[in-house]
CSV table of C-alpha atoms and ligand atoms in Angstrom, one decimal:
chain,number,residue,atom,x,y,z
A,1,MET,CA,-21.8,14.1,-4.2
A,2,ASN,CA,-21.6,13.0,0.0
A,3,ARG,CA,-24.2,14.7,1.1
A,4,LEU,CA,-26.1,12.6,3.5
A,5,PRO,CA,-29.7,11.4,2.5
A,6,ASN,CA,-31.5,11.9,6.0
A,7,ARG,CA,-33.8,9.6,7.6
A,8,ALA,CA,-36.9,10.4,5.9
A,9,GLU,CA,-35.8,10.6,2.3
A,10,LEU,CA,-33.8,6.9,2.9
A,11,MET,CA,-37.6,5.9,4.5
A,12,ASP,CA,-39.5,7.1,1.5
A,13,ARG,CA,-37.2,6.1,-1.5
A,14,LYS,CA,-38.5,3.1,-4.2
A,15,GLU,CA,-35.7,0.9,-3.6
A,16,PRO,CA,-36.7,-1.6,-6.9
A,17,ASP,CA,-34.2,-4.2,-5.5
A,18,GLY,CA,-34.8,-4.1,-2.1
A,19,SER,CA,-34.2,-7.9,-2.1
A,20,LEU,CA,-30.7,-7.3,-3.2
A,21,PRO,CA,-29.1,-5.6,-0.3
A,22,ARG,CA,-31.3,-8.4,1.9
A,23,LYS,CA,-29.6,-11.1,0.0
A,24,ILE,CA,-26.0,-9.8,0.2
A,25,GLY,CA,-26.1,-8.9,3.6
A,26,ARG,CA,-27.2,-12.6,4.2
A,27,TRP,CA,-24.4,-14.2,2.3
A,28,TYR,CA,-22.3,-12.4,4.4
A,29,ARG,CA,-23.2,-12.9,7.5
A,30,THR,CA,-22.7,-16.6,6.8
A,31,HIS,CA,-19.6,-16.2,4.4
A,32,ARG,CA,-17.0,-13.1,5.4
A,33,ARG,CA,-13.6,-13.6,6.8
A,34,ARG,CA,-12.8,-12.6,10.7
A,35,LEU,CA,-10.9,-9.9,9.3
A,36,PRO,CA,-9.5,-8.1,12.5
A,37,TRP,CA,-10.6,-4.6,11.4
A,38,ARG,CA,-13.9,-6.1,11.3
A,39,GLU,CA,-13.9,-6.8,14.9
A,40,THR,CA,-13.7,-3.2,15.7
A,41,LYS,CA,-16.1,0.0,15.5
A,42,ASP,CA,-12.7,2.4,16.7
A,43,PRO,CA,-12.2,5.2,14.0
A,44,TYR,CA,-8.5,4.9,14.1
A,45,LYS,CA,-8.3,1.6,13.4
A,46,ILE,CA,-10.6,1.3,10.3
A,47,TRP,CA,-8.7,4.3,9.3
A,48,VAL,CA,-5.8,2.3,9.3
A,49,SER,CA,-7.1,-0.5,7.8
A,50,GLU,CA,-8.2,1.6,5.3
A,51,VAL,CA,-5.2,3.2,4.0
A,52,MET,CA,-3.5,-0.2,4.0
A,53,LEU,CA,-6.0,-1.8,1.8
A,54,GLN,CA,-5.4,0.7,-1.0
A,55,GLN,CA,-3.6,-0.9,-3.4
A,56,THR,CA,-2.6,-4.3,-1.0
A,57,THR,CA,-4.2,-7.1,-0.6
A,58,VAL,CA,-5.7,-8.4,2.5
A,59,ASN,CA,-3.4,-11.2,3.3
A,60,ALA,CA,-0.5,-8.9,2.7
A,61,VAL,CA,-1.7,-6.1,5.0
A,62,ILE,CA,-2.8,-8.3,8.1
A,63,PRO,CA,0.8,-8.5,9.8
A,64,TYR,CA,1.3,-5.0,9.3
A,65,TYR,CA,-1.6,-3.8,10.7
A,66,VAL,CA,-1.5,-5.8,13.7
A,67,ARG,CA,2.0,-4.8,14.2
A,68,TRP,CA,0.9,-1.0,13.5
A,69,LEU,CA,-1.3,-1.4,16.2
A,70,GLU,CA,1.4,-2.3,18.9
A,71,LEU,CA,4.1,0.6,17.4
A,72,PHE,CA,0.8,2.8,17.5
A,73,PRO,CA,-2.0,2.1,19.6
A,74,ASP,CA,-4.2,5.2,18.9
A,75,ILE,CA,-4.4,8.7,16.9
A,76,GLN,CA,-2.0,9.8,19.8
A,77,ALA,CA,1.0,7.5,19.6
A,78,LEU,CA,1.0,7.9,15.8
A,79,ALA,CA,0.8,11.4,16.2
A,80,ARG,CA,3.8,11.5,18.8
A,81,ALA,CA,6.0,9.2,17.1
A,82,PRO,CA,8.7,10.0,14.5
A,83,LEU,CA,8.0,10.0,10.9
A,84,ARG,CA,11.0,7.6,10.5
A,85,ARG,CA,9.9,5.0,12.8
A,86,VAL,CA,6.4,5.7,11.2
A,87,LEU,CA,8.3,4.4,7.5
A,88,LYS,CA,10.0,2.0,9.1
A,89,ALA,CA,7.2,0.1,10.4
A,90,TRP,CA,5.7,0.6,6.8
A,91,GLU,CA,8.3,-0.8,4.7
A,92,GLY,CA,7.4,-3.1,2.3
A,93,LEU,CA,4.1,-2.2,2.0
A,94,GLY,CA,4.9,0.3,-0.9
A,95,TYR,CA,3.0,3.9,-1.9
A,96,TYR,CA,4.9,5.7,1.4
A,97,GLN,CA,3.2,9.1,0.6
A,98,ARG,CA,0.1,6.9,2.3
A,99,ALA,CA,2.1,6.5,5.2
A,100,ARG,CA,3.7,10.3,5.6
A,101,ASN,CA,-0.1,11.5,5.0
A,102,LEU,CA,-1.3,9.2,7.5
A,103,HIS,CA,1.0,10.7,10.1
A,104,GLN,CA,0.7,14.4,9.2
A,105,ALA,CA,-3.1,13.8,9.5
A,106,ALA,CA,-2.5,11.9,13.2
A,107,ARG,CA,-1.0,15.6,14.2
A,108,THR,CA,-3.3,18.0,12.7
A,109,ILE,CA,-6.3,15.7,14.6
A,110,CYS,CA,-4.2,15.7,17.7
A,111,ARG,CA,-3.5,19.5,17.1
A,112,LYS,CA,-6.8,20.9,15.5
A,113,HIS,CA,-10.1,18.1,16.5
A,114,GLY,CA,-8.3,17.3,20.5
A,115,GLY,CA,-7.4,14.0,19.1
A,116,SER,CA,-10.8,12.7,18.0
A,117,ILE,CA,-11.3,11.5,14.2
A,118,PRO,CA,-14.0,14.0,12.6
A,119,ALA,CA,-17.5,12.3,11.9
A,120,GLU,CA,-18.6,14.7,9.6
A,121,PHE,CA,-17.4,14.5,5.7
A,122,GLU,CA,-16.2,17.7,4.7
A,123,GLU,CA,-14.0,17.8,8.1
A,124,PHE,CA,-12.4,14.5,7.5
A,125,ILE,CA,-12.1,14.5,3.9
A,126,ALA,CA,-9.9,17.5,4.7
A,127,LEU,CA,-7.5,15.7,6.0
A,128,PRO,CA,-3.7,15.0,4.7
A,129,GLY,CA,-4.2,11.6,2.4
A,130,VAL,CA,-8.4,11.5,2.8
A,131,GLY,CA,-9.7,10.9,-0.7
A,132,PRO,CA,-13.8,10.1,-1.7
A,133,TYR,CA,-12.6,6.7,-1.2
A,134,ILE,CA,-11.3,6.4,2.8
A,135,ALA,CA,-13.9,9.1,4.0
A,136,ALA,CA,-16.9,7.4,2.8
A,137,ALA,CA,-14.9,3.8,3.8
A,138,VAL,CA,-14.3,5.3,7.6
A,139,LEU,CA,-17.3,7.3,8.3
A,140,SER,CA,-19.1,4.6,7.4
A,141,LEU,CA,-17.6,1.3,8.6
A,142,ALA,CA,-16.9,3.5,12.1
A,143,PHE,CA,-19.7,5.7,12.2
A,144,ASP,CA,-22.3,4.3,10.5
A,145,LYS,CA,-23.3,7.1,8.1
A,146,PRO,CA,-24.9,5.7,4.8
A,147,TYR,CA,-21.6,6.7,2.5
A,148,PRO,CA,-21.4,4.1,0.0
A,149,VAL,CA,-18.0,2.6,-0.7
A,150,LEU,CA,-16.3,2.0,-4.3
A,151,ASP,CA,-13.1,0.1,-4.5
A,152,ALA,CA,-11.9,-2.2,-7.1
A,153,ASN,CA,-14.4,-5.0,-5.8
A,154,VAL,CA,-17.2,-3.0,-5.3
A,155,ARG,CA,-16.3,-1.5,-8.8
A,156,ARG,CA,-16.3,-4.9,-10.4
A,157,VAL,CA,-19.3,-6.2,-8.5
A,158,GLY,CA,-21.4,-3.2,-9.4
A,159,MET,CA,-20.3,-3.0,-13.1
A,160,ARG,CA,-21.0,-6.6,-13.8
A,161,LEU,CA,-24.5,-6.3,-11.8
A,162,TYR,CA,-25.7,-3.7,-14.3
A,163,GLY,CA,-24.4,-4.7,-17.3
A,164,PHE,CA,-21.8,-2.0,-18.0
A,165,GLN,CA,-19.4,-2.7,-20.7
A,166,GLY,CA,-16.3,-1.4,-21.5
A,167,LYS,CA,-13.2,0.2,-18.8
A,168,ALA,CA,-14.1,1.3,-15.4
A,169,ASN,CA,-13.6,5.7,-15.4
A,170,ALA,CA,-14.9,8.6,-14.0
A,171,ARG,CA,-18.3,8.6,-15.4
A,172,ALA,CA,-19.3,4.9,-15.1
A,173,ASP,CA,-17.7,5.5,-11.2
A,174,ALA,CA,-20.2,8.3,-10.9
A,175,VAL,CA,-23.4,5.9,-12.3
A,176,LEU,CA,-22.2,3.5,-10.6
A,177,LEU,CA,-22.4,5.3,-6.9
A,178,ALA,CA,-25.6,6.5,-7.8
A,179,ARG,CA,-27.1,3.3,-8.4
A,180,ILE,CA,-25.4,2.0,-5.2
A,181,ARG,CA,-27.0,4.4,-3.4
A,182,GLY,CA,-30.2,3.9,-4.1
A,183,ILE,CA,-30.1,0.4,-2.9
A,184,PHE,CA,-28.2,1.7,-0.1
A,185,PRO,CA,-30.3,0.0,3.1
A,186,VAL,CA,-31.6,1.9,6.2
A,187,GLU,CA,-29.7,0.0,8.9
A,188,ASN,CA,-26.4,-1.4,8.8
A,189,GLY,CA,-25.1,0.5,5.7
A,190,ALA,CA,-21.4,-0.5,7.5
A,191,ASP,CA,-22.4,-4.3,6.8
A,192,PHE,CA,-23.4,-3.6,3.2
A,193,ASN,CA,-20.2,-1.8,1.9
A,194,GLN,CA,-18.0,-4.9,3.9
A,195,ALA,CA,-20.8,-7.4,1.9
A,196,LEU,CA,-20.0,-5.7,-1.3
A,197,MET,CA,-16.3,-5.6,-1.0
A,198,GLU,CA,-16.6,-9.2,0.2
A,199,LEU,CA,-18.4,-10.7,-2.6
A,200,GLY,CA,-15.7,-9.2,-5.3
A,201,ALA,CA,-13.2,-10.4,-3.0
A,202,LEU,CA,-14.5,-14.3,-2.7
A,203,ILE,CA,-17.2,-14.5,-5.0
A,204,CYS,CA,-17.3,-12.1,-8.1
A,205,ARG,CA,-13.3,-12.4,-8.4
A,206,PRO,CA,-11.7,-10.7,-11.7
A,207,LYS,CA,-10.8,-14.6,-12.9
A,208,ASN,CA,-13.1,-17.5,-12.7
A,209,PRO,CA,-15.6,-15.4,-10.9
A,210,GLY,CA,-17.8,-18.0,-8.7
A,211,CYS,CA,-21.4,-17.1,-10.5
A,212,LEU,CA,-22.9,-20.6,-9.4
A,213,LEU,CA,-22.1,-20.3,-5.5
A,214,CYS,CA,-23.2,-16.1,-6.0
A,215,PRO,CA,-26.4,-14.9,-3.9
A,216,VAL,CA,-27.0,-12.0,-6.6
A,217,GLN,CA,-26.4,-14.4,-10.0
A,218,SER,CA,-30.4,-14.1,-10.0
A,219,PHE,CA,-30.0,-10.3,-10.5
A,220,CYS,CA,-26.7,-10.0,-12.7
A,221,ARG,CA,-26.5,-8.5,-15.8
A,222,ALA,CA,-23.2,-9.6,-17.1
A,223,TYR,CA,-24.4,-13.4,-15.9
A,224,GLN,CA,-27.5,-13.5,-17.6
A,225,SER,CA,-25.3,-12.3,-20.8
A,226,GLY,CA,-22.6,-14.5,-20.3
A,227,GLU,CA,-20.0,-11.4,-19.6
A,228,GLN,CA,-19.1,-12.1,-16.0
A,229,GLU,CA,-15.0,-12.5,-17.3
A,230,VAL,CA,-15.2,-9.6,-19.4
A,231,ILE,CA,-16.9,-6.8,-17.4
A,232,PRO,CA,-15.0,-4.8,-16.3
A,233,ALA,CA,-12.8,-4.7,-19.8
A,234,PRO,CA,-9.0,-4.8,-18.6
A,235,LYS,CA,-7.4,-1.3,-18.0
A,236,SER,CA,-4.7,-0.7,-20.6
A,237,ARG,CA,-1.3,-0.9,-18.0
A,238,SER,CA,2.4,-0.5,-19.2
A,239,PHE,CA,5.5,-1.3,-17.3
A,240,GLN,CA,8.4,0.6,-17.9
A,241,GLN,CA,11.5,-1.1,-17.6
A,242,ILE,CA,14.1,-0.2,-15.1
A,243,GLU,CA,18.0,-1.3,-14.9
A,244,THR,CA,19.5,0.0,-11.8
A,245,VAL,CA,23.0,-0.3,-10.5
A,246,VAL,CA,23.8,-0.2,-6.8
A,247,GLY,CA,27.4,0.0,-5.0
A,248,ILE,CA,27.6,-2.0,-1.6
A,249,ILE,CA,30.2,0.0,0.1
A,250,SER,CA,31.6,-1.1,3.4
A,251,ASP,CA,34.2,0.2,5.7
A,252,GLN,CA,35.3,-2.0,9.4
A,253,GLY,CA,31.3,-3.7,9.2
A,254,LYS,CA,29.9,-0.6,8.4
A,255,TYR,CA,27.4,0.1,5.0
A,256,LEU,CA,27.2,3.4,3.5
A,257,ILE,CA,23.4,4.7,3.2
A,258,GLN,CA,22.1,7.6,1.9
A,259,GLN,CA,18.6,9.1,2.3
A,260,ARG,CA,16.3,10.0,-0.8
A,261,PRO,CA,15.1,13.5,-1.2
A,262,ALA,CA,11.8,14.6,1.3
A,263,GLN,CA,10.1,15.4,-2.2
A,264,GLY,CA,9.2,12.5,-5.2
A,265,LEU,CA,9.5,9.0,-5.7
A,266,LEU,CA,10.2,7.1,-2.0
A,267,ALA,CA,11.1,10.7,-0.5
A,268,GLY,CA,12.4,10.2,2.9
A,269,LEU,CA,13.4,6.6,2.5
A,270,TRP,CA,17.1,5.0,2.6
A,271,GLU,CA,18.9,3.2,0.1
A,272,PHE,CA,22.5,2.3,-1.1
A,273,PRO,CA,24.0,4.3,-3.7
A,274,GLY,CA,23.3,4.0,-7.3
A,275,GLY,CA,21.4,4.4,-9.8
A,276,LYS,CA,19.5,4.0,-13.4
A,277,ARG,CA,21.9,2.4,-16.7
A,278,GLU,CA,21.7,4.6,-19.1
A,279,LYS,CA,21.5,3.5,-23.0
A,280,GLY,CA,24.5,2.0,-24.2
A,281,GLU,CA,26.2,1.9,-21.2
A,282,THR,CA,27.6,-1.6,-19.2
A,283,LEU,CA,26.4,-2.6,-16.1
A,284,ARG,CA,30.0,-1.6,-14.9
A,285,GLU,CA,30.0,1.8,-16.4
A,286,ALA,CA,26.9,3.0,-14.7
A,287,LEU,CA,27.9,2.3,-11.6
A,288,ARG,CA,31.3,3.6,-12.1
A,289,ARG,CA,29.7,7.1,-13.2
A,290,GLU,CA,26.4,6.5,-10.6
A,291,ILE,CA,29.0,6.6,-7.8
A,292,LYS,CA,31.0,9.3,-8.7
A,293,GLU,CA,28.0,11.6,-9.3
A,294,GLU,CA,26.5,10.7,-6.1
A,295,LEU,CA,29.6,10.7,-3.8
A,296,GLY,CA,32.3,12.2,-5.9
A,297,VAL,CA,34.7,8.9,-5.7
A,298,GLU,CA,36.0,6.8,-8.1
A,299,VAL,CA,35.1,2.5,-8.1
A,300,ARG,CA,38.5,0.8,-7.8
A,301,ARG,CA,36.8,-3.0,-8.2
A,302,GLU,CA,33.3,-4.2,-8.0
A,303,ARG,CA,32.3,-7.5,-8.1
A,304,LEU,CA,28.5,-8.7,-8.7
A,305,LEU,CA,27.2,-9.4,-5.7
A,306,LEU,CA,23.3,-10.1,-6.3
A,307,LYS,CA,20.5,-9.2,-9.2
A,308,LEU,CA,16.9,-9.0,-7.7
A,309,ARG,CA,13.4,-7.8,-9.0
A,310,HIS,CA,11.2,-5.8,-8.3
A,311,ALA,CA,7.9,-3.9,-9.0
A,312,TYR,CA,6.4,-0.9,-7.6
A,313,THR,CA,3.8,1.6,-9.2
A,314,ARG,CA,4.3,1.8,-13.2
A,315,PHE,CA,7.8,0.4,-12.9
A,316,GLN,CA,9.6,-3.1,-12.7
A,317,VAL,CA,12.8,-2.5,-11.8
A,318,GLU,CA,16.0,-5.2,-11.9
A,319,LEU,CA,18.5,-4.4,-9.7
A,320,PHE,CA,22.4,-5.5,-10.0
A,321,VAL,CA,24.0,-5.3,-6.5
A,322,PHE,CA,27.5,-4.6,-6.9
A,323,GLU,CA,30.3,-4.8,-4.1
A,324,CYS,CA,32.7,-1.4,-4.6
A,325,GLU,CA,36.2,-1.1,-3.2
A,326,LEU,CA,36.6,3.0,-3.8
A,327,ASP,CA,39.6,4.9,-5.0
A,328,ARG,CA,41.4,6.1,-1.6
A,329,SER,CA,40.1,9.4,-1.3
A,330,PRO,CA,38.0,10.0,1.8
A,331,LEU,CA,33.7,10.9,1.2
A,332,PRO,CA,33.3,14.4,1.4
A,333,ARG,CA,31.2,14.8,4.2
A,334,SER,CA,27.2,15.1,3.9
A,335,PRO,CA,24.1,15.2,6.0
A,336,ASN,CA,21.8,12.9,4.1
A,337,ARG,CA,24.6,10.2,4.2
A,338,ARG,CA,25.7,7.7,6.7
A,339,TRP,CA,28.0,5.1,7.8
A,340,VAL,CA,25.6,2.2,9.4
A,341,GLY,CA,25.5,-1.4,11.2
A,342,LEU,CA,24.1,-4.1,9.9
A,343,ARG,CA,22.1,-4.7,12.9
A,344,ALA,CA,21.6,-0.3,13.4
A,345,LEU,CA,20.3,-0.6,9.4
A,346,LYS,CA,17.2,-2.4,10.6
A,347,ARG,CA,16.0,0.7,12.0
A,348,TYR,CA,16.3,2.5,8.4
A,349,PRO,CA,13.2,2.4,6.2
A,350,PHE,CA,14.4,1.2,2.8
A,351,PRO,CA,12.6,0.9,-0.3
A,352,SER,CA,11.9,-3.0,-0.7
A,353,GLY,CA,14.4,-3.7,-3.1
A,354,SER,CA,17.2,-2.1,-1.1
A,355,ALA,CA,15.0,-4.4,2.1
A,356,GLN,CA,16.2,-7.4,0.1
A,357,ILE,CA,19.6,-6.0,0.2
A,358,VAL,CA,19.9,-5.7,3.7
A,359,ARG,CA,18.4,-9.2,4.5
A,360,PHE,CA,21.1,-10.5,2.4
A,361,LEU,CA,23.7,-8.7,4.0
A,362,GLU,CA,22.4,-9.8,7.2
A,363,ASP,CA,22.0,-13.9,5.8
A,364,ARG,CA,25.5,-13.6,4.6
A,365,ASP,CA,27.0,-12.0,7.9
A,366,SER,CA,25.3,-14.4,9.9
A,367,GLU,CA,26.8,-17.3,7.7
A,368,LYS,CA,30.2,-15.7,8.4
A,369,GLN,CA,29.3,-16.0,11.4
A,370,LYS,CA,28.6,-19.4,11.8
A,371,ARG,CA,31.6,-20.6,9.7
A,372,VAL,CA,33.9,-18.8,12.6
A,373,SER,CA,32.4,-20.3,15.5
A,374,VAL,CA,32.7,-24.4,13.7
A,375,GLY,CA,35.9,-23.2,13.3
A,376,PRO,CA,38.0,-24.6,9.9
B,1,ADE,N1,-10.3,-3.8,0.9
B,1,ADE,C1,-10.7,-2.4,1.3
B,1,ADE,N2,-11.5,-2.4,2.8
B,1,ADE,C2,-11.8,-3.6,2.7
B,1,ADE,C3,-12.3,-3.9,3.9
B,1,ADE,N3,-12.7,-3.2,4.8
B,1,ADE,N4,-11.9,-5.5,4.2
B,1,ADE,C4,-11.8,-6.1,3.3
B,1,ADE,N5,-11.3,-5.6,2.5
B,1,ADE,C5,-10.8,-4.8,2.1
């Protein structure tokens, strides 16, 4: 699918829409946003940005990206870092497997490729977490190889331009990629890719597209037929609703946290004990059952501390957080369980629901401190 056309083939090609890339390119040069990853050709930095930008918006990514490069300025620094620091730097971005893969890939590159990111498609795509999108994006943006990228923005632009009906799917993607390959410019392919993404983000938006400002309006089938807002047809998305109970257990200023298993959902992250409410249970029954199952002890008293909502992957989670007093029995020891003070909690990577709880505990603690220092 991704054999590189050679220069002669590129030059030889008939380009019926030859002015389309030129128009998009001109528009891009005047309207593009100055994003930090567009100011570099360093493949590591571009790679980090592309991995972060999968499933996350540009504005949400920028602060993470800047901080990441302070912590791990190059592939060697990332490879040397312990996984916990890597996950901590990713905390809040979600889809943590992306961070684990990037870390693993950095180690592979240092071990097998002398610390240089491979510029060949087959070698690069063999690394953990690198799929066709990341490979095309990094190799085109950093090494100027003529691979078209197809992310959600480009897909929308392409489907509208060429008037593809229906939902996005793998077959439509393959046809679209072939069409884009057919008009891919001989020079400045990196800018062409960026320009298509930028057009999708700024003009060819999912809702209320700015067709009157679009540089390629005259080429656009969807605009001509007035279908720009119905292409692509919306995906059928179903979110599973989950109610979760969480127990905050403290002893002499330390809180009990535990690590999730190394495989599966949110693998390796830390959290407060708790779990899903089962059908027919009250929240308090669910809390008592979960604590008994996980820690082997009874909850003596509990008090609802806060309610939180957050969404990830396909789940919409409502968290009911209880402060718990346990029965006297000492907790059995376990290697994946720790008592941690508030300050040190900051060093542990948590899923975003638990991270919100940590912030709540910090705020509560600093309120207490203020009251103590002001006095009665
Ligand atoms: N989304 C994915 N890649 C991007 C990039 N390089 N610039 C802006 N948004 C993006």
